[in-house]
Tab-separated table of N, CA and C in Angstrom:
chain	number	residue	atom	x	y	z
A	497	UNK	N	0.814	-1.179	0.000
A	497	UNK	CA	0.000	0.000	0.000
A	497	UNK	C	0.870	1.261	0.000
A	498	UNK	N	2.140	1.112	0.674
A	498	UNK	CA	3.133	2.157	0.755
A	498	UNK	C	4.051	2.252	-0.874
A	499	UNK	N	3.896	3.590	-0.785
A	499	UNK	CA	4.364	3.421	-2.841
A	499	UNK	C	5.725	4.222	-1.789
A	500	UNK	N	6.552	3.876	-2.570
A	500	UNK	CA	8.435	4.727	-2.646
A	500	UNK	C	8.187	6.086	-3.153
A	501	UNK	N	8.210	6.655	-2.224
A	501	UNK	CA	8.066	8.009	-2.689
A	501	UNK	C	9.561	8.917	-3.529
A	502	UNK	N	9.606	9.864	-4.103
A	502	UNK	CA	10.323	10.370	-4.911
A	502	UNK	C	10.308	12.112	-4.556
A	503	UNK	N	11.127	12.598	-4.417
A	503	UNK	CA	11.157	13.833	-4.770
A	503	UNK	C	11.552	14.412	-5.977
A	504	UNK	N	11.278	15.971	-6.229
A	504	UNK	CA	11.703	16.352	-7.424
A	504	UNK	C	11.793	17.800	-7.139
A	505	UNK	N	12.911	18.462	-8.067
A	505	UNK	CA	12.004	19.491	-7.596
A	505	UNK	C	11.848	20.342	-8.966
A	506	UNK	N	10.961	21.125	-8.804
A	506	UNK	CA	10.550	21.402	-10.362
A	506	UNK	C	10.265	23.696	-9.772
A	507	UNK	N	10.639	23.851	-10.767
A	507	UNK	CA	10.335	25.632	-10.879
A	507	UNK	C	8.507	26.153	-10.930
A	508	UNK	N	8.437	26.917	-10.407
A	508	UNK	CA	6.754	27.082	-10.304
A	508	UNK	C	6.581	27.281	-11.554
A	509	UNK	N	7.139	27.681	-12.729
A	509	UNK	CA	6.564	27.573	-13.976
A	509	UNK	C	6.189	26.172	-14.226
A	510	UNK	N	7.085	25.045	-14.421
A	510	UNK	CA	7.130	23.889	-14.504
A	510	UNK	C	5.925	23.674	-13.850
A	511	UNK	N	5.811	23.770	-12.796
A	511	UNK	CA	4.583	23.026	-12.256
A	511	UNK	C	3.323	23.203	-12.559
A	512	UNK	N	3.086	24.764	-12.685
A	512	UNK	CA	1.684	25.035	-13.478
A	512	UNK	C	1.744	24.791	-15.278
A	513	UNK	N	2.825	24.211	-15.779
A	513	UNK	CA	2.673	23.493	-16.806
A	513	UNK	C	2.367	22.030	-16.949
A	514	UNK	N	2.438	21.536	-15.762
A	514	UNK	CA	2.369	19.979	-15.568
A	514	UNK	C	0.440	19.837	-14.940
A	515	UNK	N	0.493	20.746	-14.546
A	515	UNK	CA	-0.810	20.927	-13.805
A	515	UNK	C	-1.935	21.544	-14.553
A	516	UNK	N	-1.386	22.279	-15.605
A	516	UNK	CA	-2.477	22.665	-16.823
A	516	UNK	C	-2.388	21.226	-17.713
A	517	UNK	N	-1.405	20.514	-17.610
A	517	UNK	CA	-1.564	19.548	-18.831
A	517	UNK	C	-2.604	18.472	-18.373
A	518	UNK	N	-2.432	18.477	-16.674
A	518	UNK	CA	-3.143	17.179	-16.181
A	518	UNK	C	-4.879	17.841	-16.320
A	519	UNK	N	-5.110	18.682	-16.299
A	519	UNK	CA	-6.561	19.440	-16.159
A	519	UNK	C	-6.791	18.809	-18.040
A	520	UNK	N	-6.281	19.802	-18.682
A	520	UNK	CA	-6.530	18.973	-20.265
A	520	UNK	C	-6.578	17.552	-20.269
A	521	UNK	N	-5.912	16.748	-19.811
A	521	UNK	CA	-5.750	15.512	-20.136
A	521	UNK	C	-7.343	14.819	-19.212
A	522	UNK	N	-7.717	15.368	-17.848
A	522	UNK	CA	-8.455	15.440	-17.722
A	522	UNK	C	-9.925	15.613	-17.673
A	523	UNK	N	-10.105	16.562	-18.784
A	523	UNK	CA	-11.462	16.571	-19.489
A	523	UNK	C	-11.438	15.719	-20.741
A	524	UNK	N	-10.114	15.300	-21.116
A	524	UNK	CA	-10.318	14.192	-22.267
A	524	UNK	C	-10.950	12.767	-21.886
A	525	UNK	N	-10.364	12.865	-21.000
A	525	UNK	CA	-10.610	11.431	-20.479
A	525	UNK	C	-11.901	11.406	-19.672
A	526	UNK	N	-12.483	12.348	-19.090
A	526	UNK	CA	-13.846	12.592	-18.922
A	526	UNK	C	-14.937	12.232	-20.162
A	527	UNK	N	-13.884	13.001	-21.391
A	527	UNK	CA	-15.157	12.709	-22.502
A	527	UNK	C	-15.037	11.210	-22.860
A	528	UNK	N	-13.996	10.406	-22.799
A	528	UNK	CA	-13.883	9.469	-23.044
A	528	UNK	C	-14.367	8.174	-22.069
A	529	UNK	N	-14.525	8.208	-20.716
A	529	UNK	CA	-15.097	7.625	-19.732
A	529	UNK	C	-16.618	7.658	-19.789
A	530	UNK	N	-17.132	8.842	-20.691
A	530	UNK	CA	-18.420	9.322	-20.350
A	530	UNK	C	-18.613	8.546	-21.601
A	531	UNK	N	-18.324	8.114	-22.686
A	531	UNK	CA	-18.687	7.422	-24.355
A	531	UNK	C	-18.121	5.585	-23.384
A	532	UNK	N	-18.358	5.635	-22.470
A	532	UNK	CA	-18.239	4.092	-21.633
A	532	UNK	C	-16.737	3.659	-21.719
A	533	UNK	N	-15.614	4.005	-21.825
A	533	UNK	CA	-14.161	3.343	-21.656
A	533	UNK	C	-13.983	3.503	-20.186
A	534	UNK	N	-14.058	1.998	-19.947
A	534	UNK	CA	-13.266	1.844	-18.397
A	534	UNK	C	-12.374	2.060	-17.597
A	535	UNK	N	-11.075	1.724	-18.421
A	535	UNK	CA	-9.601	2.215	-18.797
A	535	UNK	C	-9.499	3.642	-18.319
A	536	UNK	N	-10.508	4.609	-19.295
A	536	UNK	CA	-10.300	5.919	-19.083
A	536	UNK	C	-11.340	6.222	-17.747
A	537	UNK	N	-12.069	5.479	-17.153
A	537	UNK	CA	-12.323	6.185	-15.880
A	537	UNK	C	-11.216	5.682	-15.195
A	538	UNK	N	-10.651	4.900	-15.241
A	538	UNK	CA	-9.748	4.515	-14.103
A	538	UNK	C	-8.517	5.645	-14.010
A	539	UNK	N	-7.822	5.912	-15.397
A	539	UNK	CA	-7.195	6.853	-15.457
A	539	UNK	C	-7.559	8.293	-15.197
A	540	UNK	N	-8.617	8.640	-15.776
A	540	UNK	CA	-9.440	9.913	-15.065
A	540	UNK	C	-9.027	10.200	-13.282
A	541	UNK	N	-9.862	8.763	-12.756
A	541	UNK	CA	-9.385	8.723	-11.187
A	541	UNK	C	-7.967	8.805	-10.597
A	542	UNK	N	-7.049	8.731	-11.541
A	542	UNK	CA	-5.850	8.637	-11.084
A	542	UNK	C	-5.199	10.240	-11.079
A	543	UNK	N	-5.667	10.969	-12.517
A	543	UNK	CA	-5.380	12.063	-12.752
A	543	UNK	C	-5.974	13.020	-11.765
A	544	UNK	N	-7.279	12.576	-11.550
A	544	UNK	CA	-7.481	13.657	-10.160
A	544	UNK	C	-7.365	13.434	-8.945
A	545	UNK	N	-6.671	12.276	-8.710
A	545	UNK	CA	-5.982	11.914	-7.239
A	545	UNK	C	-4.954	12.796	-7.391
A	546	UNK	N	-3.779	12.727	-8.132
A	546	UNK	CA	-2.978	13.766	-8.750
A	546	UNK	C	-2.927	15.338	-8.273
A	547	UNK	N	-4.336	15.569	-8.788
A	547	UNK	CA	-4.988	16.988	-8.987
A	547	UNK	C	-4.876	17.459	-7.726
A	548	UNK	N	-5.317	16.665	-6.609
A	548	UNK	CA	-5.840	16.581	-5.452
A	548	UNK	C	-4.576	16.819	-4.831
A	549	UNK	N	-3.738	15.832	-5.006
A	549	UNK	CA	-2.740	15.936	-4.237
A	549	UNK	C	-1.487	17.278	-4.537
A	550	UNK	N	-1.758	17.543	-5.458
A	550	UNK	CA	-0.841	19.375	-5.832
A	550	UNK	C	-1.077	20.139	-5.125
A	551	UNK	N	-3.098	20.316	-5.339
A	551	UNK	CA	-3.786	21.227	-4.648
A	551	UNK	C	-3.408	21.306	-3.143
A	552	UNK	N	-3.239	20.110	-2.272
A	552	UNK	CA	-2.977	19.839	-1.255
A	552	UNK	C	-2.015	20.672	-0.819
A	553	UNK	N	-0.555	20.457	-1.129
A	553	UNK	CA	0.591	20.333	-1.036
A	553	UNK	C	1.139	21.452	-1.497
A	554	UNK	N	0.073	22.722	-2.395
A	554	UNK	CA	0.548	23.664	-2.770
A	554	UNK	C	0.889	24.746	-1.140
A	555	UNK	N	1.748	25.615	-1.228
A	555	UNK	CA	2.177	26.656	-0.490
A	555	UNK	C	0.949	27.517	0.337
A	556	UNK	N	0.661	27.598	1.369
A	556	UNK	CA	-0.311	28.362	1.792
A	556	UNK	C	-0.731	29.555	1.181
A	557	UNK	N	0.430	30.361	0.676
A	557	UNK	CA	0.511	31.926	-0.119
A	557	UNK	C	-0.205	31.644	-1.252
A	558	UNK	N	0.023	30.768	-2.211
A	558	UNK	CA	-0.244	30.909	-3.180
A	558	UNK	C	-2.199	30.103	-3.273
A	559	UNK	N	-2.203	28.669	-2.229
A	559	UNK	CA	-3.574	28.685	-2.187
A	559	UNK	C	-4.408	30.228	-1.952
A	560	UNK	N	-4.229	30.689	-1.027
A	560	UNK	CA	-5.172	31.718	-1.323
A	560	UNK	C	-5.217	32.869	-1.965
A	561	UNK	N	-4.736	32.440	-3.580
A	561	UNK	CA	-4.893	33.202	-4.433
A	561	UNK	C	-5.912	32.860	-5.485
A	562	UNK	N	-6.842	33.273	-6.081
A	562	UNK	CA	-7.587	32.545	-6.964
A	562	UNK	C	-6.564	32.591	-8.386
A	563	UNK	N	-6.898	31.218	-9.095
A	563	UNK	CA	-5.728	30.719	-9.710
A	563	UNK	C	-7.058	31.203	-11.084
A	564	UNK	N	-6.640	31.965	-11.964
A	564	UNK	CA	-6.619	32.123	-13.461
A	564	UNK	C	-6.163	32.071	-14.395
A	565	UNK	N	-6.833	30.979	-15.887
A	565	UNK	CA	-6.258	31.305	-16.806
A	565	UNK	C	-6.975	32.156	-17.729
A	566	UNK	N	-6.032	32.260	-18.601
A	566	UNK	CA	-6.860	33.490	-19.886
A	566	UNK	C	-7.173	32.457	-21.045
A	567	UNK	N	-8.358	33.078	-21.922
A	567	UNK	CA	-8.502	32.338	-22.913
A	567	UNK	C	-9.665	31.189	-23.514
A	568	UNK	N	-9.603	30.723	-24.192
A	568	UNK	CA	-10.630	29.772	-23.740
A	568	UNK	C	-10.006	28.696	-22.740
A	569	UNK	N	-9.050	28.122	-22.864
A	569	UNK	CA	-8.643	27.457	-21.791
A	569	UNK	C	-9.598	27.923	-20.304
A	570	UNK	N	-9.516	28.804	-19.834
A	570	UNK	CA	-10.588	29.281	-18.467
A	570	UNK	C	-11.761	28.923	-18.888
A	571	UNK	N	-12.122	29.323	-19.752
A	571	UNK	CA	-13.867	29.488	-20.063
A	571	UNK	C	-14.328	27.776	-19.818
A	572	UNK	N	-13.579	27.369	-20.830
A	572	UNK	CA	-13.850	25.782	-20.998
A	572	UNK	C	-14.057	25.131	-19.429
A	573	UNK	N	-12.874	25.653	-18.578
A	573	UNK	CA	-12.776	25.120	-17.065
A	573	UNK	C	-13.964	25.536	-16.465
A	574	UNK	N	-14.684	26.717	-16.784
A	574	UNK	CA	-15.595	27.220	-15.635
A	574	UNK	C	-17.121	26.568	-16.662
A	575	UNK	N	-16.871	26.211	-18.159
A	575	UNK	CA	-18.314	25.411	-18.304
A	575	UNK	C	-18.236	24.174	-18.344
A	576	UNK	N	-17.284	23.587	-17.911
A	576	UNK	CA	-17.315	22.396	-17.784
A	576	UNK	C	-16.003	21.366	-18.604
């Protein structure tokens, strides 16, 4: 149950590039879980365990900032 954990360390750019990719990759696999692939809910669930765990682990300062993007990229996030 205990996974080997890893550190890394990555530049805050880096990270909100890894973290915009998992959100995209995320609504793909939403659309694809939702047309019945199993596979892709399982992966879906993994990607937002993921999600979950950034959010977590992010810096107190920066959680309470509301996090925006520009573009449709945002729009898409706030309709779904």
């Amino acid at each position: 149950m205990f996974e080997k954990m890893q550190k890394i360390e990555l530049s805050r750019d880096e990270l909100e590039i890894i973290e915009a990719a998992l959100h995209t990759q995320s609504q793909i696999l939403n659309v694809e879980a939702g047309a019945g692939a199993t596979t892709a809910r399982e992966r879906l669930n993994g990607v937002k365990r993921v999600l979950t765990m950034l959010d977590q682990q992010r810096p107190v300062d920066e959680a309470a900032k509301p996090r925006t993007t520009g573009g449709w990229f945002g729009m898409s996030r706030i309709l779904g």
